[in-house]
Amino acid sequence: RKEVEQDPGPFNVPEGATVAFNCTYSNSASQSFFWYRQDCRKEPKLLMSVYSSGNEDGRFTAQLNRASQYISLLIRDSKLSDSATYLCVVNRYSSASKIIFGSGTRLSIRP
Amino acid sequence: DAGITQSPRYKITETGRQVTLMCHQTWSHSYMFWYRQDLGHGLRLIYYSAAADITDKGEVPDGYVVSRSKTENFPLTLESATRSQTSVYFCATRTSGGGTGELFFGEGSRLTVL
């Protein structure tokens, strides 16, 4: 079993829809959580950090559930430009070497 | 300001050849990383460096060598390339090794080993 698991998708949703992804992690010592976005054949870029109390950045909302060991990303009013792969990232032990990436969830927004 | 530059961006080589992928940063971030990205595996850490002359293994270090004589450069060498090393390689930097810092990635080096 992978330490960080994501549904690979693809999620194919119409423009304007709300879409949500989950990511589960297996190591309870995980301390920091992030969502990165990766466009096709490009480098990953930080979308947002995920805080214990949940956080929002415009149309994007991230939640952390430590008890069930998952994080989620909600995208409201989706745009064509949101089409990308979303990577769940977990940092264990506050250690540089313990940054674990999920395989990513592909999202495709259709007009 | 380019931030992180990787070279070459594309490389085709043959089994058994030595290949070096270069990574250069202009930010003076302490930490530098090399990842490989393969379908179904996500990004996996090969090696990382906390500072000049300090390097350590990641999850998949076998077959790779790194060095960091200067803060800004972190080359990755495949001593004798194998087909299983065909991948996309990303260099990344981070201001600290702690859990909260953002990773900044280079554009990637696409390596094919024939």
GROMACS .gro file of C-alpha atoms in nm:
model
  225
    1ARG     CA    1   0.000   0.000   0.000
    2LYS     CA    2   0.134   0.343  -0.092
    3GLU     CA    3   0.194   0.590   0.187
    4VAL     CA    4  -0.005   0.860   0.006
    5GLU     CA    5  -0.294   0.750  -0.214
    6GLN     CA    6  -0.505   0.944  -0.458
    7ASP     CA    7  -0.775   0.850  -0.703
    8PRO     CA    8  -0.596   0.890  -1.038
    9GLY     CA    9  -0.913   0.999  -1.218
   10PRO     CA   10  -0.957   1.140  -1.468
   11PHE     CA   11  -1.234   1.356  -1.334
   12ASN     CA   12  -1.417   1.507  -1.630
   13VAL     CA   13  -1.655   1.784  -1.521
   14PRO     CA   14  -1.832   2.074  -1.694
   15GLU     CA   15  -1.719   2.429  -1.650
   16GLY     CA   16  -1.879   2.586  -1.345
   17ALA     CA   17  -1.914   2.259  -1.157
   18THR     CA   18  -1.783   2.188  -0.811
   19VAL     CA   19  -1.537   1.903  -0.784
   20ALA     CA   20  -1.367   1.746  -0.485
   21PHE     CA   21  -1.067   1.516  -0.447
   22ASN     CA   22  -0.954   1.319  -0.148
   23CYS     CA   23  -0.610   1.198  -0.057
   24THR     CA   24  -0.536   0.945   0.215
   25TYR     CA   25  -0.208   0.904   0.400
   26SER     CA   26  -0.103   0.609   0.609
   27ASN     CA   27   0.162   0.749   0.843
   28SER     CA   28   0.012   0.917   1.148
   29ALA     CA   29   0.341   1.102   1.208
   30SER     CA   30   0.273   1.317   0.902
   31GLN     CA   31   0.291   1.681   0.998
   32SER     CA   32   0.251   1.904   0.695
   33PHE     CA   33   0.019   1.876   0.399
   34PHE     CA   34   0.003   2.044   0.063
   35TRP     CA   35  -0.170   2.041  -0.272
   36TYR     CA   36   0.046   2.099  -0.578
   37ARG     CA   37  -0.078   2.150  -0.930
   38GLN     CA   38   0.099   2.007  -1.233
   39ASP     CA   39   0.009   2.099  -1.588
   40CYS     CA   40   0.080   1.855  -1.866
   41ARG     CA   41   0.456   1.808  -1.914
   42LYS     CA   42   0.533   2.092  -1.673
   43GLU     CA   43   0.682   2.116  -1.327
   44PRO     CA   44   0.463   2.095  -1.013
   45LYS     CA   45   0.372   2.421  -0.845
   46LEU     CA   46   0.232   2.482  -0.499
   47LEU     CA   47  -0.143   2.536  -0.504
   48MET     CA   48  -0.196   2.563  -0.131
   49SER     CA   49  -0.087   2.438   0.205
   50VAL     CA   50  -0.344   2.252   0.414
   51TYR     CA   51  -0.395   2.363   0.772
   52SER     CA   52  -0.563   2.176   1.055
   53SER     CA   53  -0.848   2.425   1.070
   54GLY     CA   54  -0.905   2.410   0.695
   55ASN     CA   55  -0.826   2.695   0.463
   56GLU     CA   56  -0.962   2.867   0.159
   57ASP     CA   57  -0.801   3.050  -0.130
   58GLY     CA   58  -1.055   3.195  -0.366
   59ARG     CA   59  -1.240   2.906  -0.529
   60PHE     CA   60  -1.020   2.646  -0.360
   61THR     CA   61  -1.081   2.496  -0.017
   62ALA     CA   62  -0.852   2.248   0.155
   63GLN     CA   63  -0.943   2.037   0.456
   64LEU     CA   64  -0.743   1.807   0.681
   65ASN     CA   65  -0.892   1.522   0.882
   66ARG     CA   66  -0.621   1.384   1.108
   67ALA     CA   67  -0.847   1.127   1.271
   68SER     CA   68  -0.927   0.962   0.939
   69GLN     CA   69  -0.592   1.056   0.785
   70TYR     CA   70  -0.707   1.226   0.472
   71ILE     CA   71  -0.693   1.567   0.311
   72SER     CA   72  -0.933   1.705   0.057
   73LEU     CA   73  -0.942   1.972  -0.208
   74LEU     CA   74  -1.263   2.135  -0.322
   75ILE     CA   75  -1.277   2.347  -0.635
   76ARG     CA   76  -1.587   2.561  -0.682
   77ASP     CA   77  -1.704   2.722  -1.006
   78SER     CA   78  -1.441   2.531  -1.202
   79LYS     CA   79  -1.271   2.699  -1.497
   80LEU     CA   80  -1.118   2.550  -1.810
   81SER     CA   81  -0.781   2.664  -1.673
   82ASP     CA   82  -0.825   2.434  -1.372
   83SER     CA   83  -0.756   2.134  -1.598
   84ALA     CA   84  -0.439   1.981  -1.456
   85THR     CA   85  -0.313   1.704  -1.232
   86TYR     CA   86  -0.340   1.772  -0.859
   87LEU     CA   87  -0.073   1.622  -0.638
   88CYS     CA   88  -0.125   1.552  -0.271
   89VAL     CA   89   0.197   1.602  -0.073
   90VAL     CA   90   0.265   1.493   0.283
   91ASN     CA   91   0.569   1.583   0.493
   92ARG     CA   92   0.663   1.344   0.769
   93TYR     CA   93   0.858   1.437   1.078
   94SER     CA   94   0.941   1.787   0.955
   95SER     CA   95   1.222   1.622   0.761
   96ALA     CA   96   1.341   1.724   0.418
   97SER     CA   97   1.372   1.364   0.307
   98LYS     CA   98   1.025   1.267   0.417
   99ILE     CA   99   0.824   1.458   0.161
  100ILE     CA  100   0.592   1.206   0.002
  101PHE     CA  101   0.401   1.276  -0.320
  102GLY     CA  102   0.081   1.110  -0.426
  103SER     CA  103   0.057   0.995  -0.786
  104GLY     CA  104  -0.189   1.272  -0.865
  105THR     CA  105  -0.551   1.314  -0.969
  106ARG     CA  106  -0.619   1.426  -1.324
  107LEU     CA  107  -0.889   1.686  -1.369
  108SER     CA  108  -1.034   1.782  -1.705
  109ILE     CA  109  -1.283   2.068  -1.730
  110ARG     CA  110  -1.503   2.066  -2.040
  111PRO     CA  111  -1.673   2.372  -2.188
  112ASP     CA  112   1.536   3.590  -1.283
  113ALA     CA  113   1.527   3.225  -1.387
  114GLY     CA  114   1.514   3.077  -1.033
  115ILE     CA  115   1.597   2.718  -1.111
  116THR     CA  116   1.734   2.604  -1.443
  117GLN     CA  117   1.787   2.245  -1.548
  118SER     CA  118   1.993   2.123  -1.838
  119PRO     CA  119   1.964   1.949  -2.067
  120ARG     CA  120   1.587   1.965  -2.098
  121TYR     CA  121   1.586   1.657  -2.322
  122LYS     CA  122   1.845   1.384  -2.347
  123ILE     CA  123   1.861   1.053  -2.530
  124THR     CA  124   2.143   0.820  -2.438
  125GLU     CA  125   2.237   0.455  -2.457
  126THR     CA  126   2.257   0.191  -2.189
  127GLY     CA  127   2.587   0.202  -2.005
  128ARG     CA  128   2.671   0.566  -2.080
  129GLN     CA  129   2.732   0.821  -1.812
  130VAL     CA  130   2.490   1.112  -1.805
  131THR     CA  131   2.495   1.427  -1.594
  132LEU     CA  132   2.190   1.641  -1.538
  133MET     CA  133   2.261   1.992  -1.420
  134CYS     CA  134   2.060   2.204  -1.178
  135HIS     CA  135   2.136   2.567  -1.100
  136GLN     CA  136   1.949   2.804  -0.868
  137THR     CA  137   1.979   3.179  -0.830
  138TRP     CA  138   1.799   3.207  -0.494
  139SER     CA  139   2.061   3.064  -0.253
  140HIS     CA  140   1.803   2.830  -0.103
  141SER     CA  141   1.965   2.590   0.143
  142TYR     CA  142   1.795   2.272   0.035
  143MET     CA  143   1.809   2.116  -0.309
  144PHE     CA  144   1.644   1.795  -0.425
  145TRP     CA  145   1.639   1.559  -0.717
  146TYR     CA  146   1.316   1.374  -0.796
  147ARG     CA  147   1.217   1.138  -1.070
  148GLN     CA  148   0.862   1.115  -1.198
  149ASP     CA  149   0.724   0.800  -1.356
  150LEU     CA  150   0.369   0.703  -1.443
  151GLY     CA  151   0.196   0.548  -1.146
  152HIS     CA  152   0.469   0.636  -0.899
  153GLY     CA  153   0.439   1.007  -0.847
  154LEU     CA  154   0.757   1.194  -0.765
  155ARG     CA  155   1.022   0.994  -0.583
  156LEU     CA  156   1.319   1.147  -0.408
  157ILE     CA  157   1.659   1.040  -0.537
  158TYR     CA  158   1.898   1.258  -0.336
  159TYR     CA  159   1.883   1.581  -0.146
  160SER     CA  160   2.126   1.833  -0.005
  161ALA     CA  161   2.091   2.054   0.301
  162ALA     CA  162   2.386   2.278   0.213
  163ALA     CA  163   2.708   2.279   0.015
  164ASP     CA  164   2.903   1.956   0.075
  165ILE     CA  165   2.609   1.794   0.256
  166THR     CA  166   2.412   1.535   0.063
  167ASP     CA  167   2.193   1.243   0.160
  168LYS     CA  168   2.004   0.960  -0.002
  169GLY     CA  169   1.636   0.965  -0.072
  170GLU     CA  170   1.401   0.684  -0.158
  171VAL     CA  171   1.560   0.566  -0.486
  172PRO     CA  172   1.935   0.654  -0.485
  173ASP     CA  173   2.079   0.343  -0.651
  174GLY     CA  174   2.260   0.415  -0.976
  175TYR     CA  175   2.286   0.789  -0.910
  176VAL     CA  176   2.559   1.014  -0.774
  177VAL     CA  177   2.531   1.376  -0.662
  178SER     CA  178   2.764   1.648  -0.547
  179ARG     CA  179   2.721   2.000  -0.418
  180SER     CA  180   3.044   2.194  -0.409
  181LYS     CA  181   2.860   2.527  -0.446
  182THR     CA  182   2.528   2.630  -0.297
  183GLU     CA  183   2.381   2.711  -0.636
  184ASN     CA  184   2.463   2.388  -0.823
  185PHE     CA  185   2.343   2.034  -0.764
  186PRO     CA  186   2.433   1.800  -1.052
  187LEU     CA  187   2.292   1.448  -1.077
  188THR     CA  188   2.503   1.182  -1.248
  189LEU     CA  189   2.387   0.849  -1.377
  190GLU     CA  190   2.709   0.652  -1.371
  191SER     CA  191   2.600   0.379  -1.612
  192ALA     CA  192   2.254   0.451  -1.746
  193THR     CA  193   1.994   0.175  -1.758
  194ARG     CA  194   1.658   0.164  -1.935
  195SER     CA  195   1.480   0.174  -1.599
  196GLN     CA  196   1.627   0.523  -1.552
  197THR     CA  197   1.422   0.656  -1.840
  198SER     CA  198   1.215   0.918  -1.663
  199VAL     CA  199   1.148   1.285  -1.609
  200TYR     CA  200   1.389   1.432  -1.355
  201PHE     CA  201   1.298   1.738  -1.152
  202CYS     CA  202   1.533   1.946  -0.947
  203ALA     CA  203   1.375   2.144  -0.661
  204THR     CA  204   1.478   2.387  -0.391
  205ARG     CA  205   1.340   2.479  -0.053
  206THR     CA  206   1.442   2.751   0.189
  207SER     CA  207   1.454   2.510   0.483
  208GLY     CA  208   1.429   2.142   0.562
  209GLY     CA  209   1.139   2.191   0.796
  210GLY     CA  210   0.790   2.077   0.715
  211THR     CA  211   0.630   2.397   0.599
  212GLY     CA  212   0.839   2.534   0.317
  213GLU     CA  213   0.729   2.543  -0.043
  214LEU     CA  214   0.919   2.335  -0.297
  215PHE     CA  215   1.019   2.521  -0.612
  216PHE     CA  216   1.076   2.300  -0.913
  217GLY     CA  217   1.280   2.336  -1.227
  218GLU     CA  218   1.119   2.264  -1.562
  219GLY     CA  219   1.244   1.907  -1.569
  220SER     CA  220   1.488   1.702  -1.772
  221ARG     CA  221   1.338   1.430  -1.988
  222LEU     CA  222   1.582   1.141  -2.017
  223THR     CA  223   1.543   0.844  -2.248
  224VAL     CA  224   1.782   0.552  -2.216
  225LEU     CA  225   1.784   0.323  -2.518
   0.00000   0.00000   0.00000
